[in-house]
Amino acid sequence: MRAAGGAALAAAAVTAVALAVAAWRRARPVREVLFFPSRPCCIEALLAEAAEPGVPARPCPCPLPSGDTALSRLVRRLLSARRSLDLCLFSFSCPQLARTVQLLHRRGVRVRLVTDAQCMGLHGSQIGRLRHAGIQVRHDQHSGYMHHKFAIVDRRMLITGSLNWTSQAIQTNRENVLVVEDAEYVKAFQDEFERIWEEYNPANYIFFPKSSK
Amino acid sequence: MRAAGGAALAAAAVTAVALAVAAWRRARPVREVLFFPSRPCCIEALLAEAAEPGVPARPCPCPLPSGDTALSRLVRRLLSARRSLDLCLFSFSCPQLARTVQLLHRRGVRVRLVTDAQCMGLHGSQIGRLRHAGIQVRHDQHSGYMHHKFAIVDRRMLITGSLNWTSQAIQTNRENVLVVEDAEYVKAFQDEFERIWEEYNPANYIFFPKSSK
């Protein structure tokens, strides 16, 4: 009788420890580092699943594998957005990431995008496409660059690093991206985003300034 | 008697709590975010103090204040190096940061520097000066960029972000730098540094490759 009681007590203790560990893991902020160049990969299945969850995606005819790569991990993190996505990007010309952002916008996520005025005019920039889709875009009007490259998902997860959102950077450069949920980093970057968003309000734009760039 | 004992007990408890808080603060990893552009500042006093600790620095004749800025904070973090400084920098043309690195090298800190081959040939690059001072430098030989911008101090503190180490970036761009002591981030970047350091070993250089850049 006493042995049975002891065994039950031990089992309860083991369950309690397992539950505590699981809770600790859930509560632990995400910390991930992605290094580029990414292996080539197809993200069609990821986008299809995000667009119509539960509906089997049609196989993509492209020859690329749809494996676990730095790019697919970055896309997954972005697709986890449910309410908001704040983007502060020097250069944005990667069509795959533009489609990811458009999909989130269609899904009702509030997307705000800040970019660099000089970069957004370059060939291949996706800014026009995103604006056309109805996404709010603001840009600098200074001689210096708006050189940040970060995203904030749901005001909770910071994605930042050296990576410009261009196909060249993703496929050929040595780059890094940190995924961070620690509140002190997220808050600092969210505050910086809000500062820039207000500063770049179109009401403050001065077109054709006298001081040339 | 009992009251005196109680007071002593309370004082001991307060001391214990204060010591515990101090220990927790010391054990807590550094987490700092620096945003640029930095306010203009003079770092001469910082460099002089690091070169000859305890010797009063001669006042600098330049008109810049020597206040607390993003640049001075970055320099302070770098000057905290005692054993090693691993640098992985796309572009390095800021003379103040080059002097900081040279000072550490003179102080016996083991400095290793990885950079981008295309960038290091540009006007104003500090790479030649650092090599001339005896600092080990390695570079890529690929068509993609070595686009990282990070430093690791004493294999313990990671300094990374969007900031290229150029005067323009520091003085005029919107940029970010994270200072991180969390072991998982530091280890990931240290591993990336060691991979690149080995890959860019001069023994592997192929000069005048047939595939043009």
Short mmCIF file of C-alpha atoms in Angstrom, two decimals:
data_model
loop_
_atom_site.label_atom_id
_atom_site.label_comp_id
_atom_site.label_asym_id
_atom_site.label_seq_id
_atom_site.Cartn_x
_atom_site.Cartn_y
_atom_site.Cartn_z
CA MET A 1 0.00 0.00 0.00
CA ARG A 2 2.79 2.34 1.03
CA ALA A 3 4.85 1.31 -2.04
CA ALA A 4 1.90 2.04 -4.35
CA GLY A 5 1.44 5.44 -2.72
CA GLY A 6 5.15 6.16 -3.18
CA ALA A 7 5.03 5.19 -6.86
CA ALA A 8 1.99 7.44 -7.44
CA LEU A 9 3.79 10.28 -5.69
CA ALA A 10 6.89 9.75 -7.85
CA ALA A 11 4.76 9.66 -11.02
CA ALA A 12 3.02 12.88 -9.99
CA ALA A 13 6.38 14.51 -9.31
CA VAL A 14 7.72 13.44 -12.73
CA THR A 15 4.56 14.80 -14.43
CA ALA A 16 4.87 18.09 -12.53
CA VAL A 17 8.51 18.46 -13.57
CA ALA A 18 7.66 17.65 -17.22
CA LEU A 19 4.84 20.22 -17.20
CA ALA A 20 7.12 22.82 -15.63
CA VAL A 21 9.82 22.18 -18.25
CA ALA A 22 7.22 22.43 -21.06
CA ALA A 23 5.87 25.70 -19.61
CA TRP A 24 9.41 27.07 -19.27
CA ARG A 25 10.13 26.14 -22.90
CA ARG A 26 6.93 27.85 -24.05
CA ALA A 27 7.68 30.95 -21.98
CA ARG A 28 11.30 31.09 -23.18
CA PRO A 29 11.80 33.75 -25.82
CA VAL A 30 12.64 32.56 -29.33
CA ARG A 31 16.32 33.03 -30.15
CA GLU A 32 17.52 32.00 -33.57
CA VAL A 33 20.37 33.00 -35.85
CA LEU A 34 20.14 32.53 -39.62
CA PHE A 35 23.23 32.68 -41.79
CA PHE A 36 23.19 33.36 -45.50
CA PRO A 37 23.71 32.62 -48.38
CA SER A 38 20.69 30.39 -48.18
CA ARG A 39 20.62 27.11 -50.08
CA PRO A 40 18.26 27.49 -53.05
CA CYS A 41 14.71 26.56 -52.11
CA CYS A 42 11.11 26.83 -53.27
CA ILE A 43 8.73 28.51 -50.82
CA GLU A 44 5.52 27.90 -52.83
CA ALA A 45 4.27 25.20 -50.46
CA LEU A 46 4.84 27.52 -47.47
CA LEU A 47 2.92 30.37 -49.11
CA ALA A 48 0.08 28.07 -50.27
CA GLU A 49 -0.32 26.61 -46.76
CA ALA A 50 -0.37 30.14 -45.30
CA ALA A 51 -2.91 31.32 -47.88
CA GLU A 52 -5.28 28.37 -47.45
CA PRO A 53 -4.44 26.44 -44.28
CA GLY A 54 -5.37 22.77 -44.44
CA VAL A 55 -5.87 22.74 -48.23
CA PRO A 56 -3.25 20.48 -49.83
CA ALA A 57 -0.93 22.64 -51.96
CA ARG A 58 -0.55 21.76 -55.64
CA PRO A 59 3.03 20.61 -56.28
CA CYS A 60 5.19 23.40 -57.68
CA PRO A 61 6.63 22.62 -61.12
CA CYS A 62 9.95 24.40 -60.34
CA PRO A 63 13.02 22.20 -59.87
CA LEU A 64 14.00 23.65 -56.47
CA PRO A 65 13.67 21.59 -53.28
CA SER A 66 11.35 22.92 -50.58
CA GLY A 67 13.64 22.03 -47.69
CA ASP A 68 14.62 23.75 -44.46
CA THR A 69 16.85 26.69 -45.41
CA ALA A 70 17.71 30.12 -44.03
CA LEU A 71 15.22 31.67 -46.48
CA SER A 72 12.39 29.25 -45.63
CA ARG A 73 13.00 29.87 -41.92
CA LEU A 74 12.85 33.62 -42.45
CA VAL A 75 9.59 33.24 -44.40
CA ARG A 76 8.09 31.03 -41.68
CA ARG A 77 8.90 33.62 -39.02
CA LEU A 78 7.22 36.33 -41.10
CA LEU A 79 4.19 34.16 -41.80
CA SER A 80 3.66 33.74 -38.05
CA ALA A 81 2.32 37.35 -38.00
CA ARG A 82 -1.31 37.57 -36.94
CA ARG A 83 -1.87 41.27 -36.26
CA SER A 84 0.99 43.48 -37.42
CA LEU A 85 4.21 43.53 -39.40
CA ASP A 86 6.45 46.60 -39.20
CA LEU A 87 9.21 46.65 -41.80
CA CYS A 88 12.19 49.00 -41.84
CA LEU A 89 14.24 47.99 -44.89
CA PHE A 90 17.00 49.74 -46.78
CA SER A 91 16.49 47.65 -49.91
CA PHE A 92 13.59 45.37 -50.85
CA SER A 93 13.81 43.66 -54.22
CA CYS A 94 13.33 39.96 -53.39
CA PRO A 95 10.07 38.82 -55.11
CA GLN A 96 9.60 35.87 -52.73
CA LEU A 97 9.68 38.09 -49.65
CA ALA A 98 7.40 40.63 -51.39
CA ARG A 99 4.86 37.85 -52.01
CA THR A 100 5.13 36.83 -48.35
CA VAL A 101 4.39 40.38 -47.23
CA GLN A 102 1.52 40.75 -49.72
CA LEU A 103 -0.02 37.52 -48.46
CA LEU A 104 0.07 38.80 -44.88
CA HIS A 105 -1.53 42.06 -46.01
CA ARG A 106 -4.33 40.12 -47.77
CA ARG A 107 -4.80 38.04 -44.62
CA GLY A 108 -5.59 41.24 -42.68
CA VAL A 109 -2.23 41.77 -40.97
CA ARG A 110 -1.48 45.51 -40.63
CA VAL A 111 1.71 46.01 -42.64
CA ARG A 112 3.72 49.25 -42.40
CA LEU A 113 6.89 49.66 -44.44
CA VAL A 114 9.67 52.22 -44.12
CA THR A 115 12.36 52.29 -46.77
CA ASP A 116 15.16 54.32 -48.31
CA ALA A 117 14.12 56.80 -50.99
CA GLN A 118 17.20 56.23 -53.14
CA CYS A 119 16.95 52.44 -53.02
CA MET A 120 13.25 52.24 -53.74
CA GLY A 121 13.79 53.81 -57.16
CA LEU A 122 16.26 51.14 -58.26
CA HIS A 123 15.45 48.52 -60.90
CA GLY A 124 13.82 45.46 -59.37
CA SER A 125 12.56 47.20 -56.23
CA GLN A 126 9.34 45.62 -54.94
CA ILE A 127 8.15 48.82 -53.26
CA GLY A 128 5.89 49.87 -56.15
CA ARG A 129 4.23 46.45 -56.21
CA LEU A 130 3.59 46.57 -52.48
CA ARG A 131 2.20 50.11 -52.64
CA HIS A 132 -0.02 49.04 -55.54
CA ALA A 133 -1.33 46.22 -53.34
CA GLY A 134 -2.40 48.82 -50.77
CA ILE A 135 0.44 48.53 -48.28
CA GLN A 136 1.43 51.74 -46.46
CA VAL A 137 4.95 52.83 -47.38
CA ARG A 138 6.98 55.75 -46.08
CA HIS A 139 10.52 56.79 -47.00
CA ASP A 140 13.29 59.13 -45.91
CA GLN A 141 14.16 62.36 -47.64
CA HIS A 142 17.68 62.79 -46.31
CA SER A 143 21.11 62.55 -47.83
CA GLY A 144 22.02 59.73 -45.43
CA TYR A 145 20.63 56.24 -45.94
CA MET A 146 17.73 54.68 -44.06
CA HIS A 147 20.00 51.67 -43.67
CA HIS A 148 18.11 49.53 -41.13
CA LYS A 149 17.11 46.00 -42.14
CA PHE A 150 14.60 44.85 -39.55
CA ALA A 151 11.07 43.52 -39.19
CA ILE A 152 8.87 43.33 -36.11
CA VAL A 153 6.16 40.66 -36.03
CA ASP A 154 3.10 41.34 -33.83
CA ARG A 155 5.19 43.80 -31.73
CA ARG A 156 6.67 40.66 -30.20
CA MET A 157 9.40 39.27 -32.42
CA LEU A 158 12.34 41.20 -33.85
CA ILE A 159 14.05 40.01 -37.05
CA THR A 160 17.21 42.01 -37.71
CA GLY A 161 20.70 41.75 -39.13
CA SER A 162 22.92 42.57 -42.07
CA LEU A 163 20.57 41.13 -44.72
CA ASN A 164 19.02 43.44 -47.25
CA TRP A 165 15.88 41.85 -48.66
CA THR A 166 17.35 41.27 -52.10
CA SER A 167 17.78 38.04 -54.05
CA GLN A 168 21.51 38.69 -54.38
CA ALA A 169 21.96 39.03 -50.63
CA ILE A 170 19.94 35.89 -49.95
CA GLN A 171 21.57 33.75 -52.61
CA THR A 172 25.18 34.93 -52.75
CA ASN A 173 26.25 37.09 -49.77
CA ARG A 174 27.56 36.15 -46.32
CA GLU A 175 24.82 37.62 -44.13
CA ASN A 176 23.23 37.18 -40.73
CA VAL A 177 19.73 37.55 -39.33
CA LEU A 178 18.84 37.36 -35.64
CA VAL A 179 15.37 36.35 -34.51
CA VAL A 180 14.78 37.78 -31.06
CA GLU A 181 11.85 37.80 -28.67
CA ASP A 182 13.62 39.37 -25.68
CA ALA A 183 11.37 42.27 -24.72
CA GLU A 184 14.13 44.85 -24.22
CA TYR A 185 15.44 44.46 -27.78
CA VAL A 186 11.96 44.35 -29.31
CA LYS A 187 10.88 47.50 -27.45
CA ALA A 188 13.98 49.45 -28.50
CA PHE A 189 13.41 48.61 -32.17
CA GLN A 190 9.64 49.18 -31.96
CA ASP A 191 10.31 52.64 -30.50
CA GLU A 192 12.81 53.35 -33.30
CA PHE A 193 10.22 52.22 -35.86
CA GLU A 194 7.54 54.53 -34.43
CA ARG A 195 10.00 57.47 -34.38
CA ILE A 196 10.89 56.91 -38.04
CA TRP A 197 7.27 56.28 -39.05
CA GLU A 198 6.29 59.66 -37.63
CA GLU A 199 9.35 61.46 -38.97
CA TYR A 200 8.68 60.12 -42.48
CA ASN A 201 5.02 61.10 -42.43
CA PRO A 202 4.17 62.30 -45.97
CA ALA A 203 2.90 65.54 -44.41
CA ASN A 204 6.58 66.30 -43.74
CA TYR A 205 7.86 65.47 -47.22
CA ILE A 206 9.65 68.30 -48.98
CA PHE A 207 9.88 67.42 -52.63
CA PHE A 208 12.60 68.95 -54.78
CA PRO A 209 14.53 70.29 -51.76
CA LYS A 210 17.00 73.09 -52.36
CA SER A 211 19.90 71.15 -50.83
CA SER A 212 20.63 68.55 -53.49
CA LYS A 213 21.36 64.95 -52.51
CA MET B 1 18.38 42.42 23.79
CA ARG B 2 15.77 40.71 21.61
CA ALA B 3 15.16 44.02 19.74
CA ALA B 4 18.89 44.43 19.09
CA GLY B 5 19.06 40.84 17.79
CA GLY B 6 16.10 41.51 15.51
CA ALA B 7 17.69 44.68 14.14
CA ALA B 8 20.96 42.83 13.45
CA LEU B 9 19.01 40.07 11.72
CA ALA B 10 17.14 42.63 9.58
CA ALA B 11 20.40 44.40 8.67
CA ALA B 12 21.99 41.07 7.71
CA ALA B 13 18.95 40.24 5.57
CA VAL B 14 19.11 43.62 3.81
CA THR B 15 22.84 43.12 3.15
CA ALA B 16 22.21 39.63 1.81
CA VAL B 17 19.49 40.90 -0.55
CA ALA B 18 21.73 43.77 -1.74
CA LEU B 19 24.60 41.33 -2.38
CA ALA B 20 22.26 38.97 -4.24
CA VAL B 21 20.94 41.82 -6.41
CA ALA B 22 24.51 42.98 -7.16
CA ALA B 23 25.55 39.41 -8.06
CA TRP B 24 22.48 39.02 -10.28
CA ARG B 25 23.30 42.29 -12.03
CA ARG B 26 26.89 41.17 -12.59
CA ALA B 27 25.75 37.77 -13.89
CA ARG B 28 23.09 39.27 -16.17
CA PRO B 29 24.27 39.41 -19.77
CA VAL B 30 24.81 42.87 -21.23
CA ARG B 31 22.03 43.88 -23.61
CA GLU B 32 22.26 47.23 -25.31
CA VAL B 33 20.94 48.75 -28.52
CA LEU B 34 22.71 51.68 -30.17
CA PHE B 35 20.97 53.73 -32.84
CA PHE B 36 22.74 55.90 -35.34
CA PRO B 37 23.38 58.55 -36.67
CA SER B 38 25.52 59.31 -33.65
CA ARG B 39 25.75 62.84 -32.34
CA PRO B 40 29.19 64.25 -33.22
CA CYS B 41 31.71 63.49 -30.49
CA CYS B 42 35.41 63.42 -29.75
CA ILE B 43 36.77 60.06 -28.54
CA GLU B 44 40.34 61.27 -27.83
CA ALA B 45 39.87 61.16 -24.05
CA LEU B 46 38.54 57.59 -24.29
CA LEU B 47 41.51 56.45 -26.38
CA ALA B 48 44.03 58.26 -24.16
CA GLU B 49 42.56 56.67 -21.01
CA ALA B 50 42.68 53.24 -22.66
CA ALA B 51 46.28 53.78 -23.82
CA GLU B 52 47.56 55.00 -20.46
CA PRO B 53 45.07 54.21 -17.71
CA GLY B 54 45.23 56.61 -14.81
CA VAL B 55 47.32 59.23 -16.66
CA PRO B 56 45.29 62.43 -17.07
CA ALA B 57 44.60 62.93 -20.79
CA ARG B 58 45.68 66.20 -22.39
CA PRO B 59 42.60 68.15 -23.47
CA CYS B 60 41.86 67.69 -27.18
CA PRO B 61 41.92 70.94 -29.18
CA CYS B 62 39.03 69.84 -31.44
CA PRO B 63 35.70 71.61 -30.98
CA LEU B 64 33.63 68.41 -30.55
CA PRO B 65 32.15 67.50 -27.16
CA SER B 66 33.26 64.21 -25.58
CA GLY B 67 29.82 63.21 -24.37
CA ASP B 68 27.88 59.96 -24.21
CA THR B 69 26.93 59.08 -27.81
CA ALA B 70 26.26 55.95 -29.86
CA LEU B 71 29.83 56.14 -31.21
CA SER B 72 31.45 56.62 -27.80
CA ARG B 73 29.43 53.70 -26.43
CA LEU B 74 30.54 51.49 -29.32
CA VAL B 75 34.18 52.50 -28.72
CA ARG B 76 33.86 51.78 -24.98
CA ARG B 77 32.52 48.28 -25.71
CA LEU B 78 35.43 47.59 -28.04
CA LEU B 79 37.97 48.95 -25.55
CA SER B 80 36.70 46.48 -22.97
CA ALA B 81 38.58 43.73 -24.90
CA ARG B 82 41.35 42.11 -22.89
CA ARG B 83 42.28 39.01 -24.88
CA SER B 84 40.71 38.90 -28.36
CA LEU B 85 38.77 40.91 -30.91
CA ASP B 86 37.33 39.14 -33.94
CA LEU B 87 36.04 41.51 -36.62
CA CYS B 88 33.92 40.54 -39.60
CA LEU B 89 33.26 43.78 -41.48
CA PHE B 90 31.99 44.49 -44.98
CA SER B 91 33.40 48.01 -45.00
CA PHE B 92 35.89 49.63 -42.64
CA SER B 93 36.80 53.24 -43.40
CA CYS B 94 36.15 55.05 -40.11
CA PRO B 95 39.52 56.40 -38.82
CA GLN B 96 38.30 56.62 -35.20
CA LEU B 97 37.34 52.95 -35.11
CA ALA B 98 40.58 52.01 -36.87
CA ARG B 99 42.55 53.83 -34.15
CA THR B 100 40.52 51.98 -31.51
CA VAL B 101 41.39 48.63 -33.09
CA GLN B 102 45.06 49.58 -33.47
CA LEU B 103 45.22 50.58 -29.82
CA LEU B 104 43.84 47.18 -28.76
CA HIS B 105 46.39 45.46 -31.01
CA ARG B 106 49.20 47.45 -29.39
CA ARG B 107 47.84 46.54 -25.97
CA GLY B 108 48.32 42.85 -26.82
CA VAL B 109 44.75 41.93 -27.71
CA ARG B 110 44.69 39.32 -30.50
CA VAL B 111 42.86 41.05 -33.35
CA ARG B 112 41.65 39.08 -36.40
CA LEU B 113 39.83 40.88 -39.20
CA VAL B 114 37.76 39.46 -42.06
CA THR B 115 36.56 41.83 -44.76
CA ASP B 116 35.16 42.10 -48.26
CA ALA B 117 37.74 42.10 -51.06
CA GLN B 118 35.86 44.63 -53.19
CA CYS B 119 35.28 47.06 -50.32
CA MET B 120 38.80 46.98 -48.97
CA GLY B 121 40.12 48.44 -52.23
CA LEU B 122 37.92 51.53 -52.02
CA HIS B 123 39.25 54.99 -51.25
CA GLY B 124 39.40 55.67 -47.52
CA SER B 125 39.49 52.02 -46.47
CA GLN B 126 41.43 51.53 -43.23
CA ILE B 127 42.39 47.94 -44.04
CA GLY B 128 45.84 48.82 -45.41
CA ARG B 129 46.66 50.87 -42.30
CA LEU B 130 45.61 48.00 -40.02
CA ARG B 131 47.60 45.45 -42.02
CA HIS B 132 50.60 47.79 -41.90
CA ALA B 133 50.23 47.88 -38.10
CA GLY B 134 50.57 44.08 -38.06
CA ILE B 135 46.92 43.07 -37.71
CA GLN B 136 45.92 39.81 -39.41
CA VAL B 137 43.42 40.44 -42.23
CA ARG B 138 41.68 37.93 -44.48
CA HIS B 139 39.17 38.60 -47.27
CA ASP B 140 36.74 36.77 -49.51
CA GLN B 141 37.37 35.98 -53.15
CA HIS B 142 33.78 35.43 -54.26
CA SER B 143 31.38 37.35 -56.43
CA GLY B 144 28.96 37.75 -53.49
CA TYR B 145 29.74 40.20 -50.71
CA MET B 146 31.16 39.37 -47.29
CA HIS B 147 28.39 41.58 -45.92
CA HIS B 148 28.52 40.84 -42.17
CA LYS B 149 29.14 43.75 -39.79
CA PHE B 150 29.98 42.19 -36.46
CA ALA B 151 32.64 42.13 -33.77
CA ILE B 152 33.20 39.63 -30.97
CA VAL B 153 35.02 40.85 -27.85
CA ASP B 154 36.88 38.22 -25.77
CA ARG B 155 34.62 35.47 -27.27
CA ARG B 156 32.03 36.82 -24.84
CA MET B 157 30.33 39.88 -26.28
CA LEU B 158 28.76 40.17 -29.73
CA ILE B 159 28.42 43.58 -31.38
CA THR B 160 26.33 43.33 -34.56
CA GLY B 161 23.82 45.20 -36.68
CA SER B 162 23.32 47.17 -39.87
CA LEU B 163 26.25 49.55 -39.27
CA ASN B 164 29.18 49.47 -41.66
CA TRP B 165 32.24 50.92 -39.94
CA THR B 166 32.31 54.05 -42.08
CA SER B 167 32.14 57.70 -41.05
CA GLN B 168 29.13 58.24 -43.33
CA ALA B 169 27.18 55.43 -41.68
CA ILE B 170 28.04 56.68 -38.20
CA GLN B 171 27.34 60.34 -38.88
CA THR B 172 24.46 60.36 -41.35
CA ASN B 173 22.65 57.01 -41.71
CA ARG B 174 19.83 55.47 -39.69
CA GLU B 175 21.56 52.37 -38.31
CA ASN B 176 21.39 49.93 -35.43
CA VAL B 177 23.93 48.00 -33.38
CA LEU B 178 23.07 45.34 -30.83
CA VAL B 179 25.42 44.52 -27.97
CA VAL B 180 24.72 41.00 -26.80
CA GLU B 181 26.26 38.71 -24.22
CA ASP B 182 23.73 35.87 -24.44
CA ALA B 183 25.85 32.78 -25.00
CA GLU B 184 23.71 31.23 -27.75
CA TYR B 185 24.04 34.29 -30.02
CA VAL B 186 27.74 34.75 -29.26
CA LYS B 187 28.50 31.09 -29.98
CA ALA B 188 26.61 31.12 -33.30
CA PHE B 189 28.56 34.18 -34.49
CA GLN B 190 31.89 32.90 -33.14
CA ASP B 191 31.35 29.65 -35.08
CA GLU B 192 30.52 31.67 -38.23
CA PHE B 193 33.69 33.72 -37.72
CA GLU B 194 35.86 30.61 -37.38
CA ARG B 195 34.26 29.07 -40.52
CA ILE B 196 34.96 32.23 -42.53
CA TRP B 197 38.46 32.66 -41.08
CA GLU B 198 39.38 29.16 -42.25
CA GLU B 199 37.63 29.51 -45.62
CA TYR B 200 39.47 32.77 -46.32
CA ASN B 201 42.86 31.33 -45.39
CA PRO B 202 45.40 32.86 -47.82
CA ALA B 203 46.47 29.32 -48.70
CA ASN B 204 43.10 29.06 -50.48
CA TYR B 205 43.35 32.35 -52.37
CA ILE B 206 43.16 32.06 -56.14
CA PHE B 207 44.46 35.28 -57.61
CA PHE B 208 43.31 36.36 -61.03
CA PRO B 209 40.57 33.74 -61.23
CA LYS B 210 39.23 32.86 -64.68
CA SER B 211 35.61 33.61 -63.72
CA SER B 212 35.55 37.40 -63.65
CA LYS B 213 33.73 39.28 -60.87
#
